[in-house]
Structures are given as C-alpha cells and as structure tokens.
Amino acid sequence: MIKLQDVSVSFGKRTVLDNLSLDLTERRIAVIGANGSGKSTFARLLNGLALPTTGEVLVDQLNTRKKGRDVRRKVGFVFQNPDNQIVMPVVEEDLAFGMKNLGFSKADIASKTDEILARYNMSDLREHPAHLLSGGQKQLLAISGVLVMTPDIVVMDEPTTLLDLRNKRRVARAVAALDQMVITVTHDLDLIADYDRVIAIDEGRIFADGAPAEVIPAYERLMA
Amino acid sequence: MLDLYSPGGSLLHRLPPAAKMLAMMLGATLLFINQSLPLTVAATLVILALYPIAQLTLKQAFAQVRPLLIIFMLFFAVQWYFSGLELAAYVVLRLAALILLASLVTLTTKSSDMIDSMTRGLRYLQPLGVNPEKVSLAISLALRFIPVLAQITREVREAQKTRGLERSVIAVAMPLAIRAIKMADEISDAIDSRGYRS
C-alpha cells in the first residue's frame, strides 16, 4: 500500500501539489489531469524520484525520503518516452541492466529475460539494437525492463502517449495482464475505463476520486 | 559499434572479447609498422577472408568502409599528388584494412561482452581512482544514445527547415541542447529507478 500524508510539492514559489492525503490500495489506479496539473510529479513521488516539500510518502511503511533505494525496488517506474528509459544498446542488455543492479544471479537473469521476451513475443529481438525497435516494441521493452526487477507496484507515466492505436492496444493488453498493482498517469481515458479507481488532479489538488464511471465524466466536463 | 553486432555462432563469435581486442591491437600495430604495399594487400585479403569464417558476407564488409569512401578518395588524391600512386594506395588500403579489422571485432562481439571485458581490464586501474562500473556505464550510454541524439538532430533540423532556418547552426543547436539536457535528466531518473548504485 502507498500512503500520502499531507503531501505538498513546491518548486520555488510554485505549488505543484497541494496538501494531498491518500491511501492507494486498489489493484488498478489511474491519475488524470490536464498538462501541468501535477500528475507526473505525483507519479514521481510514489517511487521516490521526487520528494515531498512537506508531508510524507510511505510505501509499505517505507518512507521515500529515507528509504529511496528500497522503495524503488518495490515500485517500478515506466517513463512516458521509452527512449529515455532504455539505457543499454541491445534489448537483452537493457533487460539485464536492472537485474544486475539488484544482484540477480546470471541464471536468474537469463531465465527472466527468456520469460519476458516470450511473454511479449519479442524473443527474436533478443539481440536487436534498441534504437531500431518500433515505438510499441520500445515501450514494451521499457515495461519489461521494469517487470524483470519483480516490483510489487508499477507506476506508469503516460505509457501510451507516444504510440499509434495498434501499439496503444498492445501496451494496454500488456498492462491489463500484469499481476502487480498498477498506477497509471495518463490522458488516455480508454485505457483506464476498467480501472478500480481514478484520481483526477486539477491545479495540484484532487478534483475527483472514485470509480471511472463517476470521475471520467466529471473530468470531461471540467475539460470542456 | 552502434548496431554492428551480427549474431552468429562462428569461431570468431565464440572467442573471448579480450582476445579479439588484443588481436585487433596487435594487427593494427603490425599494419602501421609494415611499410610494404604487397604486405598490406595480403593483410587486407586475410582480413577479408576472416569475414566468411565469421559467417559474414563481403557485402557486410563493404558496408563498414562505405561511409568513408569519400575520405578515402580524398586521401588517395592528395597522397597521389604529393607522394605518388604506390604510397597513395598503401595509405588508403592500410586505413581500410584497419577499419575492416576493427569492424570484424564489433560484428562478432556483443557490446555488453566487450564492455564487461573492458570493465574487467579497468579493474587494474582501480588503485588510480578509476571506477570500472562507471566507465562501463558511460560507454554503454554513449553507444545507446548516439543514435537517439542523431534522431533528435534530424527532427530538430526538419522542424527548423519548415521555418526556413535550416542554415542557422544556432537554431538547430539550441533546441538540440535543451532536449538533450532534458533527456539526460530523465535518463538519470531511469537509471536510479532501475536500482543503479553509483
């Protein structure tokens, strides 16, 4: 579970998130909001990439301020642009990167690499240069690179924004099939229609919080 | 070295990367020590013969030198003018042989294996303050992001071209630098997120 207690984030005089208190427990949670509403900062708080200016973020009781590394082991993060997340030149090397950092054995790295590539039908791309993958393949590689680290929670920052319809659907299917708790920051309202909970943020505050059927129409009215 | 690795199971693929790199350094040194055109021709033919042994085609061999053909022609013309035909042929052939030799190593060695090998070698420099893991990460990131930066440069150029600014170096360099810095921030976060201990 992730708990936000009186969390505010400010950059200089600008308050990006204002006094949020939330318990995140549902299996599928979406965070929506206009550009600049603070939703990406919200996502970054959840694995300690951003720290609250005031208040605390606790992931399974671990404070992101004090236990950042442990938190990041529990909470995987998928960035909007996979090109900025894939750090190794070849597919299998990139998959191995996180696992090596966490001290996985060679046998574990090999078996998890096999398993994840098979899961996303990318086994033939194992030795492929990462920069030559399609947009959808890159995003699946970025997601795979996080999943092989076996996080309990996956946070995704606009995972389908840069993709065409086919790849959007491919990534959506991949996300839907995950066993982990998933928190998705997105503008893609179709992606989150089946989610358990949607949190709409507007100007750093929670504008609506509840089931998609309630929150999405309210958000659409706000954006009209 | 960007996307040169050609998967295969040949003897050259299976050789340890350190052995290949040492052999390459030795071969390059011999090519430079040698001053004879016939020996350089022979060495080039031997290197070319290694391509099929490594399950590579001569087309792939040619692809390694093709981007440098204009430079080769320029060198050849200048050397021919100042030093004669034989020396011109020798200089250009030696350079081509070097590139073919180096490419043979990169075509048959995964970048991760090469980097692991370099990391192991750099451990001997740890007493001098060298951090092998950081060096290896830096090399990997360079290999990974040179094509990405090239793509961003193309995008910025195209964007500026539509605004009639394709001749302005600053109009291309500034947005490129800003995007690169922004990208570097996110890459740094991505590396952190994936458990890297600096």
Coordinates of C-alpha atoms in Angstrom, one line a residue, chain A residues 47 72-79 85 94-95 98-99 102 104 116 139-156 178 180, chain B residues 190 193-194:
Chain A
N47 CA 8.9 5.7 -6.0
R72 CA 12.5 1.9 -5.9
R73 CA 13.0 -1.9 -5.5
K74 CA 9.3 -2.2 -4.6
V75 CA 7.9 0.4 -7.1
G76 CA 8.9 0.1 -10.7
F77 CA 8.6 3.2 -12.9
V78 CA 7.8 3.3 -16.6
F79 CA 8.5 6.7 -18.2
Q85 CA 14.3 4.7 -20.2
D94 CA 18.8 -3.5 -21.3
L95 CA 16.7 -6.2 -19.7
G98 CA 18.2 -3.6 -13.6
M99 CA 18.6 -7.2 -12.6
L102 CA 19.8 -5.7 -7.9
F104 CA 20.4 -11.3 -9.5
I116 CA 9.6 -11.8 -20.5
Q139 CA 7.6 0.8 -24.8
L140 CA 7.2 -3.0 -24.2
L141 CA 10.9 -3.2 -23.6
A142 CA 10.8 -0.3 -21.2
I143 CA 7.9 -2.1 -19.3
S144 CA 9.8 -5.4 -19.5
G145 CA 12.9 -3.8 -18.1
V146 CA 10.9 -2.8 -15.0
L147 CA 8.9 -6.1 -14.7
V148 CA 12.0 -8.3 -14.6
M149 CA 13.0 -6.5 -11.4
T150 CA 9.9 -8.0 -9.9
P151 CA 8.4 -4.9 -8.3
D152 CA 5.3 -5.1 -6.2
I153 CA 3.9 -2.0 -7.8
V154 CA 4.3 -0.5 -11.2
V155 CA 3.9 3.3 -11.8
M156 CA 3.5 4.3 -15.4
L178 CA 0.0 -7.6 -15.0
Q180 CA 1.1 -6.2 -9.8
Chain B
A190 CA 15.5 6.0 -15.2
S193 CA 14.7 3.7 -10.8
R194 CA 16.4 0.6 -12.0

